[in-house]
Tab-separated table of C-alpha atoms in Angstrom:
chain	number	residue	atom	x	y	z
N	1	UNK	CA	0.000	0.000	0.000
N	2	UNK	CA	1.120	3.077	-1.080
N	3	UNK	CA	-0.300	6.460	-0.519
N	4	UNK	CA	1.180	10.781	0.178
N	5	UNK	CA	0.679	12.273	3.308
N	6	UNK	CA	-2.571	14.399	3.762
N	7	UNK	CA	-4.779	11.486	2.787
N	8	UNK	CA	-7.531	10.302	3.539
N	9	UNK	CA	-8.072	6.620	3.789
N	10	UNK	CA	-10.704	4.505	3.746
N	11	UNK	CA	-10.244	1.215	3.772
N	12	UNK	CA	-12.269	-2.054	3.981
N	13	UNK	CA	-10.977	-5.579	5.964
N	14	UNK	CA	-13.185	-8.081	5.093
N	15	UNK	CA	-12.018	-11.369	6.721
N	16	UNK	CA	-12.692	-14.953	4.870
N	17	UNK	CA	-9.748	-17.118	6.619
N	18	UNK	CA	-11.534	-18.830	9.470
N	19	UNK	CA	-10.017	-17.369	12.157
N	20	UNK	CA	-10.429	-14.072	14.070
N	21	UNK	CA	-8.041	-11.338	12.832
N	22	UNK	CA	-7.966	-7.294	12.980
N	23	UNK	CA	-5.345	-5.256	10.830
N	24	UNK	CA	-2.970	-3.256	12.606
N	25	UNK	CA	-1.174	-0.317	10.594
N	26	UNK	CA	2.855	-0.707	12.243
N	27	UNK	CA	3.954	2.580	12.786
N	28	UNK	CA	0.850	4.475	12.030
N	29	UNK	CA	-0.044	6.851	15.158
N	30	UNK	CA	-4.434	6.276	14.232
N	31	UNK	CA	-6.982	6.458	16.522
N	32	UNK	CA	-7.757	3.247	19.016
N	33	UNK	CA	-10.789	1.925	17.542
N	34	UNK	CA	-8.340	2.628	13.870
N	35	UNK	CA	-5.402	0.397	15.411
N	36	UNK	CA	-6.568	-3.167	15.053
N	37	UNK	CA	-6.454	-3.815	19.395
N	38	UNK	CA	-6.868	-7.243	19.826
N	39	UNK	CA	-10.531	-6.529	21.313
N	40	UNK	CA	-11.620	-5.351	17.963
N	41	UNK	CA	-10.932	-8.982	15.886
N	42	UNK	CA	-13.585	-9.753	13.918
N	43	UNK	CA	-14.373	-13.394	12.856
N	44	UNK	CA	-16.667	-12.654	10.135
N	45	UNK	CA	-17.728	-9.672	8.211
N	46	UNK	CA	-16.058	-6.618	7.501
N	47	UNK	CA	-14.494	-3.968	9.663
N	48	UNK	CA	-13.934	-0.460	8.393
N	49	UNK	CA	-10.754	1.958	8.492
N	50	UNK	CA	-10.944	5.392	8.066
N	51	UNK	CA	-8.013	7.866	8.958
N	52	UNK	CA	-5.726	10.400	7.570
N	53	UNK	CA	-2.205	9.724	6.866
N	54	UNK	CA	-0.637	12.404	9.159
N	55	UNK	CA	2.628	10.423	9.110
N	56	UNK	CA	6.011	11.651	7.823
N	57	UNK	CA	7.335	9.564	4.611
N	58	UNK	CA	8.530	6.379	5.676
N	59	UNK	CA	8.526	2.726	5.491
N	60	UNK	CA	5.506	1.657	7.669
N	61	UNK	CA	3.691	-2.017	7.474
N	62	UNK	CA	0.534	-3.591	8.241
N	63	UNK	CA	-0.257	-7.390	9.661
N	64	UNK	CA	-2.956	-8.953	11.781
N	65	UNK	CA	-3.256	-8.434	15.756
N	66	UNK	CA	-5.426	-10.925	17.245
N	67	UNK	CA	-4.747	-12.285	20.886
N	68	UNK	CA	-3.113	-15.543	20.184
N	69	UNK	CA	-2.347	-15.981	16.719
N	70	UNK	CA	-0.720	-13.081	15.483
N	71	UNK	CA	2.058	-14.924	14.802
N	72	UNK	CA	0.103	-17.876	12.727
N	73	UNK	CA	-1.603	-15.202	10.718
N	74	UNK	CA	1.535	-13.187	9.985
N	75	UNK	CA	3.705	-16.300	9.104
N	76	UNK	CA	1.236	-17.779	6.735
N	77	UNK	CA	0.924	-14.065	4.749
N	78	UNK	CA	-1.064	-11.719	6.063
N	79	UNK	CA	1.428	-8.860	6.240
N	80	UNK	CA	2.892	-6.169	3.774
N	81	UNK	CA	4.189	-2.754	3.003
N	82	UNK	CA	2.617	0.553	3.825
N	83	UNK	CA	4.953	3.239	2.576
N	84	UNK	CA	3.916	7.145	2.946
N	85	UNK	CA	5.833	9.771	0.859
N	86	UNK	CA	5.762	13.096	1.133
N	87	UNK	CA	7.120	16.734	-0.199
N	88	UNK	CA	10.197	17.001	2.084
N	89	UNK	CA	11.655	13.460	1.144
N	90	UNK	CA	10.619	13.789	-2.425
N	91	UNK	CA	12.971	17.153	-2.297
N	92	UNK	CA	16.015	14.699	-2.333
N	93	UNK	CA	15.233	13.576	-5.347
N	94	UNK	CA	16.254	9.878	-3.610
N	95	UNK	CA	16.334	7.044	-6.135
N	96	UNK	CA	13.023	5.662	-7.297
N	97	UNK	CA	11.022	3.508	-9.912
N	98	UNK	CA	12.902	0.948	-10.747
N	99	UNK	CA	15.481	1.941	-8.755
N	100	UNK	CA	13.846	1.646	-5.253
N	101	UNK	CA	13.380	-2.003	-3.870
N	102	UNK	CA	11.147	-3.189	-1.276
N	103	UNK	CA	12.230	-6.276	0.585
N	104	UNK	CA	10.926	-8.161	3.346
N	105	UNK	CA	12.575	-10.692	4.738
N	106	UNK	CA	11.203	-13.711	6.277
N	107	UNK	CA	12.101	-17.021	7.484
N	108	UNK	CA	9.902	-20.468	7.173
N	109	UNK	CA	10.441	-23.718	7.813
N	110	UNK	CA	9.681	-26.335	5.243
N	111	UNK	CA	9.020	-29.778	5.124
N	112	UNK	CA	10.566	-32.195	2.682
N	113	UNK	CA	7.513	-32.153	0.441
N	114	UNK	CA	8.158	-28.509	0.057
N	115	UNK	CA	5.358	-27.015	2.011
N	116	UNK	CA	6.183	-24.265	4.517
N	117	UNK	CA	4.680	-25.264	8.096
N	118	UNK	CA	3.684	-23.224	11.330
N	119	UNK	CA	3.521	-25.679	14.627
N	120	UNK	CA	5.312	-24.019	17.054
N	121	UNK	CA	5.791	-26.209	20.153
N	122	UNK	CA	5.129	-24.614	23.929
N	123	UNK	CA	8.836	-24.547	24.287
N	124	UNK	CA	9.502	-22.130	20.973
N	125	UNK	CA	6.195	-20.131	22.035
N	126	UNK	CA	8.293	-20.047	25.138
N	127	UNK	CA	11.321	-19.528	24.928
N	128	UNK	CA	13.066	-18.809	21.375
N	129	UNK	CA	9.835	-18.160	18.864
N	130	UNK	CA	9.602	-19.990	15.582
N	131	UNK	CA	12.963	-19.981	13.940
N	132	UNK	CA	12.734	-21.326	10.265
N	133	UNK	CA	15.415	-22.874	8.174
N	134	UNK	CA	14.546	-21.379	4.760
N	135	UNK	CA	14.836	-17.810	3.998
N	136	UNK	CA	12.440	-15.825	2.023
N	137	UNK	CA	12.412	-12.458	0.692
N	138	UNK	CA	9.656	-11.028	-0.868
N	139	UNK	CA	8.602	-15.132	-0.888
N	140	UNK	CA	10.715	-16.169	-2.780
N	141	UNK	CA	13.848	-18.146	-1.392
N	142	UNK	CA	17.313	-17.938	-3.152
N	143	UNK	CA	16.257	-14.992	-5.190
N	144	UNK	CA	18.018	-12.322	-7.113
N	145	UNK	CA	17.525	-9.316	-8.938
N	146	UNK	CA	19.300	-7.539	-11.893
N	147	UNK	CA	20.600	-3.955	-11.392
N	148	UNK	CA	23.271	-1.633	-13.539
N	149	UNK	CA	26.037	-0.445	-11.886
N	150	UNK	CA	24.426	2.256	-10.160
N	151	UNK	CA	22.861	3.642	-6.860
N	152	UNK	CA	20.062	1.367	-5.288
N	153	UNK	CA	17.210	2.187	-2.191
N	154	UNK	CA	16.505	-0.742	-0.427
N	155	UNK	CA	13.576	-0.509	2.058
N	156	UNK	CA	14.357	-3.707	4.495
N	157	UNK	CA	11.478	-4.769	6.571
N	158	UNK	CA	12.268	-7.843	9.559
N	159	UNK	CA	8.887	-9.532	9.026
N	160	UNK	CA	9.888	-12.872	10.606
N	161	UNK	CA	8.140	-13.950	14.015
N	162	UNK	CA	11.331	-13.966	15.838
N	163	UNK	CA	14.462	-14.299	13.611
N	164	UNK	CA	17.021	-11.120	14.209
N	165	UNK	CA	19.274	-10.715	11.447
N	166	UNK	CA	22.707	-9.283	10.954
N	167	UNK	CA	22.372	-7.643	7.663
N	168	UNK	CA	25.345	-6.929	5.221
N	169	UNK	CA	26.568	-7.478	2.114
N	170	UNK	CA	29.433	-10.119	0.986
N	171	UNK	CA	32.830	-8.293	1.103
N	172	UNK	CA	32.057	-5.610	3.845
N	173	UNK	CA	30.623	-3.584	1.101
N	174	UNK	CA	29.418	-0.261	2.910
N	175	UNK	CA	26.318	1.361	2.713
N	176	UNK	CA	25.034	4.494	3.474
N	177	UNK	CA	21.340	3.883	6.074
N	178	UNK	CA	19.031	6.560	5.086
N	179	UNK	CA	15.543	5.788	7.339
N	180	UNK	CA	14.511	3.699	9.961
N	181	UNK	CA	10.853	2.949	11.258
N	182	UNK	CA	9.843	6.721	11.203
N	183	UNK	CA	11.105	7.558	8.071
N	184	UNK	CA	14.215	9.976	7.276
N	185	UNK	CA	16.991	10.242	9.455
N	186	UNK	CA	18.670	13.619	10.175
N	187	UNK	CA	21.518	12.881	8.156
N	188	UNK	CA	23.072	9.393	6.130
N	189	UNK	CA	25.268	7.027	8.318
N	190	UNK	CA	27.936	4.680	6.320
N	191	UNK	CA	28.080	1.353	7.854
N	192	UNK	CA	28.821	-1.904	6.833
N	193	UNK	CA	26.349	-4.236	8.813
N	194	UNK	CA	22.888	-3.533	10.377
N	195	UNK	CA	21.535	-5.677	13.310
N	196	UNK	CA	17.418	-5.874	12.744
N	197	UNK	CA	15.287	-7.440	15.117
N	198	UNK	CA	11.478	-8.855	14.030
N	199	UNK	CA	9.228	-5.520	13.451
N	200	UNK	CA	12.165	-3.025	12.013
N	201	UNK	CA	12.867	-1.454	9.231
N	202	UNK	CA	16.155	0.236	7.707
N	203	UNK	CA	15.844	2.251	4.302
N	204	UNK	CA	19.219	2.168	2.546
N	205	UNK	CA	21.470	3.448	-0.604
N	206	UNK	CA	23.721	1.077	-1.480
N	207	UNK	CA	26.047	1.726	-4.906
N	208	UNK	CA	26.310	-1.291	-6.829
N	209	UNK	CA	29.198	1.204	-9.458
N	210	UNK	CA	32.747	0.044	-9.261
N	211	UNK	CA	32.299	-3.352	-8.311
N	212	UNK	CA	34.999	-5.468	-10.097
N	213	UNK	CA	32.353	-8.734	-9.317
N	214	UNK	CA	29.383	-8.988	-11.496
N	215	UNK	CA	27.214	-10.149	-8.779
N	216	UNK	CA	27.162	-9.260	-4.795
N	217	UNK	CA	25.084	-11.482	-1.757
N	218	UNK	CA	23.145	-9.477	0.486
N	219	UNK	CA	23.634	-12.109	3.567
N	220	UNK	CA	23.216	-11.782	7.356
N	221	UNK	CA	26.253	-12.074	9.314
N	222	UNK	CA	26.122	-14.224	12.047
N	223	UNK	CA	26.124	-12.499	15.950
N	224	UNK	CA	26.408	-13.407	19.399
N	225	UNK	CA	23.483	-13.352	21.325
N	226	UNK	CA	24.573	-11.905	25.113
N	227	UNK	CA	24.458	-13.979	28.134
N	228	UNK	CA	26.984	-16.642	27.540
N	229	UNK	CA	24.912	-18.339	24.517
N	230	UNK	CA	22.331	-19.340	27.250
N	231	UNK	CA	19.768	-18.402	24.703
N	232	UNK	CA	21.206	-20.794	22.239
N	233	UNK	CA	21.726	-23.988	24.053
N	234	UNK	CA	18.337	-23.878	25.739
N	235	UNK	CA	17.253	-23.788	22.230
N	236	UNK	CA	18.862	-26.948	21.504
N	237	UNK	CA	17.949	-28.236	24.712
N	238	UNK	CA	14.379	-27.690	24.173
N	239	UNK	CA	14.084	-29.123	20.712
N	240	UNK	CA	13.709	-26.152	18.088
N	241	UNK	CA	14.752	-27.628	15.138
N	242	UNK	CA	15.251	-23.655	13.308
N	243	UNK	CA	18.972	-22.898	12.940
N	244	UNK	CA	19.999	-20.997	16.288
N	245	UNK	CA	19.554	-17.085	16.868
N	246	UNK	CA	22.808	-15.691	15.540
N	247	UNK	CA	23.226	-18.012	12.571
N	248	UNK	CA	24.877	-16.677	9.512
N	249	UNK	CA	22.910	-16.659	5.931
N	250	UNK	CA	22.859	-15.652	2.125
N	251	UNK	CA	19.512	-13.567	1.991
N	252	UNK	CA	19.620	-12.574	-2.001
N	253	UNK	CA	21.504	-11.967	-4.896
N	254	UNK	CA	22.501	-8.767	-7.095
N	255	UNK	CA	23.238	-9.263	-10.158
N	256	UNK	CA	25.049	-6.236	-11.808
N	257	UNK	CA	25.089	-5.595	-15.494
N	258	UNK	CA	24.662	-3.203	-18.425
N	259	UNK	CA	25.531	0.589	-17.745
N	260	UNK	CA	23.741	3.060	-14.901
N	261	UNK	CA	20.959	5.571	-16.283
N	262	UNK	CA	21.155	7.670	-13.473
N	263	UNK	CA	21.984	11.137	-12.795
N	264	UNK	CA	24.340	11.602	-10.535
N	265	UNK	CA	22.189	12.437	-7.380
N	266	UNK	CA	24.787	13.635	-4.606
N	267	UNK	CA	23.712	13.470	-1.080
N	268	UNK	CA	22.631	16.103	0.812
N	269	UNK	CA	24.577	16.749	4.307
N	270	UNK	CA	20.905	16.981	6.182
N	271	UNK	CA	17.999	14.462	4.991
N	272	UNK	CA	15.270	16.363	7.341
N	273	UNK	CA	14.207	17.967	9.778
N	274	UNK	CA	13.821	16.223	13.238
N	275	UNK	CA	13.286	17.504	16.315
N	276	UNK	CA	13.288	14.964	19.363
N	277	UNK	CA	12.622	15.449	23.067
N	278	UNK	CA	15.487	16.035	25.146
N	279	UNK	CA	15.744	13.701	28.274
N	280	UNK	CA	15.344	16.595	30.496
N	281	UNK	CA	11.689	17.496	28.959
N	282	UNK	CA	10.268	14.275	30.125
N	283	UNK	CA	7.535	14.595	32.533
N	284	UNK	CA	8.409	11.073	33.883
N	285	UNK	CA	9.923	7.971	33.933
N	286	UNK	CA	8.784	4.198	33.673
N	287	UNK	CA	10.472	0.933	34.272
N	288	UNK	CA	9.235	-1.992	31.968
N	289	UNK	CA	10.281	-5.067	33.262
N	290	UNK	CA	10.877	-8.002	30.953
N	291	UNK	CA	11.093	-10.904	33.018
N	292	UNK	CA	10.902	-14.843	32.306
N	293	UNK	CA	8.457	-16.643	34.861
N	294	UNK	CA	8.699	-20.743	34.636
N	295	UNK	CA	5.007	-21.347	34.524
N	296	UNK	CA	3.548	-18.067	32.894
N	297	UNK	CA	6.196	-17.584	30.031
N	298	UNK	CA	7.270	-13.989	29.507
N	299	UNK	CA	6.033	-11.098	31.537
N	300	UNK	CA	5.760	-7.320	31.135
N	301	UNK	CA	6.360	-5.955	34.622
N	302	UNK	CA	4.935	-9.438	36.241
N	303	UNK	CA	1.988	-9.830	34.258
N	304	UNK	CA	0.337	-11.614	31.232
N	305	UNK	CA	-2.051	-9.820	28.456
N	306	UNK	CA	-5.397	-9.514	29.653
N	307	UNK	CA	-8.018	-7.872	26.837
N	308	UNK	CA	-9.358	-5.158	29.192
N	309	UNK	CA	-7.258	-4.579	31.779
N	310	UNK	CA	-5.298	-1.297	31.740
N	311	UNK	CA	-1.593	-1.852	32.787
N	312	UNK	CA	-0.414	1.692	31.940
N	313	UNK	CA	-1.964	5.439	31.841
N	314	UNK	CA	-0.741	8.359	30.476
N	315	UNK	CA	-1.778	11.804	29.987
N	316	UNK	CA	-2.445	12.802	26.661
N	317	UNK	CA	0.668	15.108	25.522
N	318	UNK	CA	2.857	14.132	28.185
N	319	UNK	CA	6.549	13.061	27.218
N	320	UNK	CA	7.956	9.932	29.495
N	321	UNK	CA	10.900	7.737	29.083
N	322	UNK	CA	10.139	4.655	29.080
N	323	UNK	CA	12.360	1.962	30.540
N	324	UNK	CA	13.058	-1.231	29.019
N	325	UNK	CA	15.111	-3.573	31.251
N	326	UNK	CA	15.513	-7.155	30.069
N	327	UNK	CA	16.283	-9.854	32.873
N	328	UNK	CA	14.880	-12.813	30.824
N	329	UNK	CA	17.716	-14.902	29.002
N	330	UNK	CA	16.237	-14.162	25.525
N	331	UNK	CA	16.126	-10.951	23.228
N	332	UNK	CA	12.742	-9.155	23.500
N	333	UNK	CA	12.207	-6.702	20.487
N	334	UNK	CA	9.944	-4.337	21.864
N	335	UNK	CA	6.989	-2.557	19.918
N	336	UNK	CA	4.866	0.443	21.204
N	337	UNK	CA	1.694	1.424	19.556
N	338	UNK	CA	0.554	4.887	19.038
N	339	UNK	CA	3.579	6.734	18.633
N	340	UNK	CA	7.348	7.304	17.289
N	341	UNK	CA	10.248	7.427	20.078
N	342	UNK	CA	13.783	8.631	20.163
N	343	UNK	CA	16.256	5.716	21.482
N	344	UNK	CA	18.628	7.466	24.262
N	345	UNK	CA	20.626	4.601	25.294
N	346	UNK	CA	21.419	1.053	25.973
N	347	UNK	CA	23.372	0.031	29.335
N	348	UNK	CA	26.364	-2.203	28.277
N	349	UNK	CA	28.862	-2.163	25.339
N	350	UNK	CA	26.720	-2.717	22.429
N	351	UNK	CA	25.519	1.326	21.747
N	352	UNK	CA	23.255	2.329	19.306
N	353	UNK	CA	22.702	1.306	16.029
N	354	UNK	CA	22.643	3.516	13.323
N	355	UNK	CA	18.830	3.135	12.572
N	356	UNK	CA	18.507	4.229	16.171
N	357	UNK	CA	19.657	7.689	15.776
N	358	UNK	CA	16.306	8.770	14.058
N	359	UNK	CA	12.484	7.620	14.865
N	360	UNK	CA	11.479	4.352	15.778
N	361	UNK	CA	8.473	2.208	17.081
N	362	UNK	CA	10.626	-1.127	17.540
N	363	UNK	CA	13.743	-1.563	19.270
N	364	UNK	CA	15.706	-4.318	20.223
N	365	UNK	CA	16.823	-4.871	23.651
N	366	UNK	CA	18.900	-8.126	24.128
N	367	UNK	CA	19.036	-10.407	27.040
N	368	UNK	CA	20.469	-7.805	30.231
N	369	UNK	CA	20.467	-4.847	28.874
N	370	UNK	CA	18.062	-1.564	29.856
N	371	UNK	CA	16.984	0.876	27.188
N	372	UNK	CA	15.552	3.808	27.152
N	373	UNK	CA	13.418	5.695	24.754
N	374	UNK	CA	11.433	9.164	24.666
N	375	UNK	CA	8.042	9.434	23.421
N	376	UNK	CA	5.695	12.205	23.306
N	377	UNK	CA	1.749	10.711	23.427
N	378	UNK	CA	0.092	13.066	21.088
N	379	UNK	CA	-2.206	10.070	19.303
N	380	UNK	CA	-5.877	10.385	20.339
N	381	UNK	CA	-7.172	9.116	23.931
N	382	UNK	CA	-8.164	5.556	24.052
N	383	UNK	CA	-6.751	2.090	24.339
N	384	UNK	CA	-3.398	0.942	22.467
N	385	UNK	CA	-1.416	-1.774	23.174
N	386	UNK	CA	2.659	-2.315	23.671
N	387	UNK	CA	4.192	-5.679	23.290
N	388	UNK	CA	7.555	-7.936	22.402
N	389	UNK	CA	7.375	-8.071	18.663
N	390	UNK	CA	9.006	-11.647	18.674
N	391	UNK	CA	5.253	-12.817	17.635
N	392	UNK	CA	5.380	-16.229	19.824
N	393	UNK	CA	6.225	-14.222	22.737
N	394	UNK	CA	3.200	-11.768	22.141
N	395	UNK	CA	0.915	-14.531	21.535
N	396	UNK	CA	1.936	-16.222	24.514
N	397	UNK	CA	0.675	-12.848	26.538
N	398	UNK	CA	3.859	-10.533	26.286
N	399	UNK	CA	1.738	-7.778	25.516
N	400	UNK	CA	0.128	-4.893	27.722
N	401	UNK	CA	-2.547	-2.279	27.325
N	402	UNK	CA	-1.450	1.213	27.106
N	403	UNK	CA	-4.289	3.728	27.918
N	404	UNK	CA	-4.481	7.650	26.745
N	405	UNK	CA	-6.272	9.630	28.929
């Protein structure tokens, strides 16, 4: 889906599958009864959106959010792209058409008579989440795609239910990260690898020119998961049969040929204009607590999802920090409806990434660590709901409800 800023949308879910479902616009800052809450699922019938787009350009997405089997739902396809544009990115003059790729990337698992299967045991809901052994992107597995020799923008989305990948391209060829989940960052950052948990998104130029190969992987790098691999042989311990969190793979394949029909588009030293709370504008400060209980599963500050039961309230137009401290033995990354916030920092030696110098929804916060992130709540009053975007985890009740009042 692809629409400008300043719309109006109207928009029409009908659901045929059998199960309950409810859209939910990623990203999107909608009103409540607009933001596909679990509550709202529908199992038959037709349930209507209407909202303007009052979103900055970016690369948003949209998948189901019923209690329970988000993560069924989203695996077996019900998930895509919903990219805004608008005047001050279209300024830049950024690379489009043909030379602008979408690409989600996914990861199934897939029996030997070829069919991709979802059957998560109560471990993997758990502990890891479903980890698949084939990788997909865009659907297809092993794919590539033909460029010239020229400058390329890749808009990566994470839409697997738990896999975090490393991504990179073969030879530590560098690449300049653009966006993130809100859209333009303040200015490009070079790098050469880009850590994305399930939920993100990282808007690239990469310049396929002067490559003496005729054809380049885009692959993620295998990584360490923090505290002492414990993630990784409970994993094995507990009978996923995925490859482990942290595992290296090929993810696609450029192939380079003929000559570049672009103008040379230099970029500019400032992408746009963003102006984020500073720490000491926050009118207060809460501790999430991400915690692993034996019985329950995962818990957001001791607790389970329940439908109507409001864990946290906040004043409409207030600015908090929010945060996120991790003492379970698994990554968690963590997704909060109804606005955009501004990373500050990560305890440990890991830092920030450079997708989390601009605005995000989704951020990653590994086994340990605290984070903390600044967030204005300017969307309308009403009921939203935060959660651990590893899709297992959520569906297994690491979610909360968020109120606006």
């Amino acid at each position: 889906i692809r629409h400008v800023k300043g719309q109006e949308l109207n928009i029409q879910f009908t659901n045929n599958i059998g199960q309950e479902s409810i859209i939910h616009w990623h990203g999107l800052i909608v009103p409540p009864e607009m933001d596909g809450h679990p509550k709202d699922a529908i199992s038959s019938g037709s349930y209507n959106y209407h909202f303007k787009l009052d979103q900055r350009a970016g690369t948003y997405w949209y998948h189901p959010h019923p209690h329970r089997i988000t993560g069924e739902q989203v695996y077996r396809g019900l998930a895509g792209f919903f990219i805004i544009d608008d005047e001050e990115e279209k300024a830049l003059n950024l690379p489009d058409g043909d030379y602008e790729i979408p690409l989600v990337i996914q990861d199934r698992r897939v029996n030997e008579r070829g069919e991709v299967i979802y059957n998560p045991s109560m471990p993997e809901r758990m502990m890891t989440g479903f980890l698949g052994d084939t990788i997909l992107i865009n659907g297809a597995p092993s794919p590539y795609h033909q460029v010239e020799p020229g400058v390329y923008r890749l808009r990566v989305l994470n839409g697997s239910n738990a896999r975090i990948y490393n991504v990179a391209f073969q030879d530590d060829l560098s690449f300049m990260v653009i966006g993130t989940d809100g859209g333009l960052l303040p200015e490009a950052i070079e790098t050469n690898e880009l850590l994305m948990a399930p939920g993100e998104r990282a808007d690239i130029l990469v310049d396929f020119s002067g490559l003496k190969k005729k054809s380049i992987q885009l692959i993620s790098k295998p990584f360490d998961v923090p505290s002492g691999g414990g993630m990784m042989g409970m994993q094995n311990m507990m009978g996923s049969s995925g490859p482990e969190q942290g595992t290296g793979f090929d993810l696609m394949e450029f192939r380079i040929d003929g000559e570049s029909k672009q103008e040379s588009m230099p970029l500019p030293s400032q992408l746009s204009e963003s102006t984020f709370p500073e720490a000491s504008s926050a009118d207060r400060t809460r501790s999430i607590r991400l915690d692993m209980q034996m019985m329950n599963g995962h818990t957001i500050n001791g607790r389970q999802f329940e439908m109507e039961r409001v864990d946290e309230r906040v004043e409409q137009g207030s600015t908090e920090i929010w945060e996120f401290i991790n003492n379970s033995n698994v990554p968690h990354p963590m997704h909060v409806h109804a606005v955009q916030f501004k990373v500050l920092d990560r305890s440990g030696n890991r830092g920030l990434t450079p997708t989390e110098t601009g605005w995000k929804d989704t951020v990653l916060v590994m086994p340990g660590e605290t984070v903390r992130v600044i967030m204005s709540f300017n969307a309308p009053k009403g009921l939203y709901v935060f959660h651990c975007h590893n899709l297992e985890h959520e569906d297994n009740g690491m979610m909360a409800n968020l109120e606006i009042i």
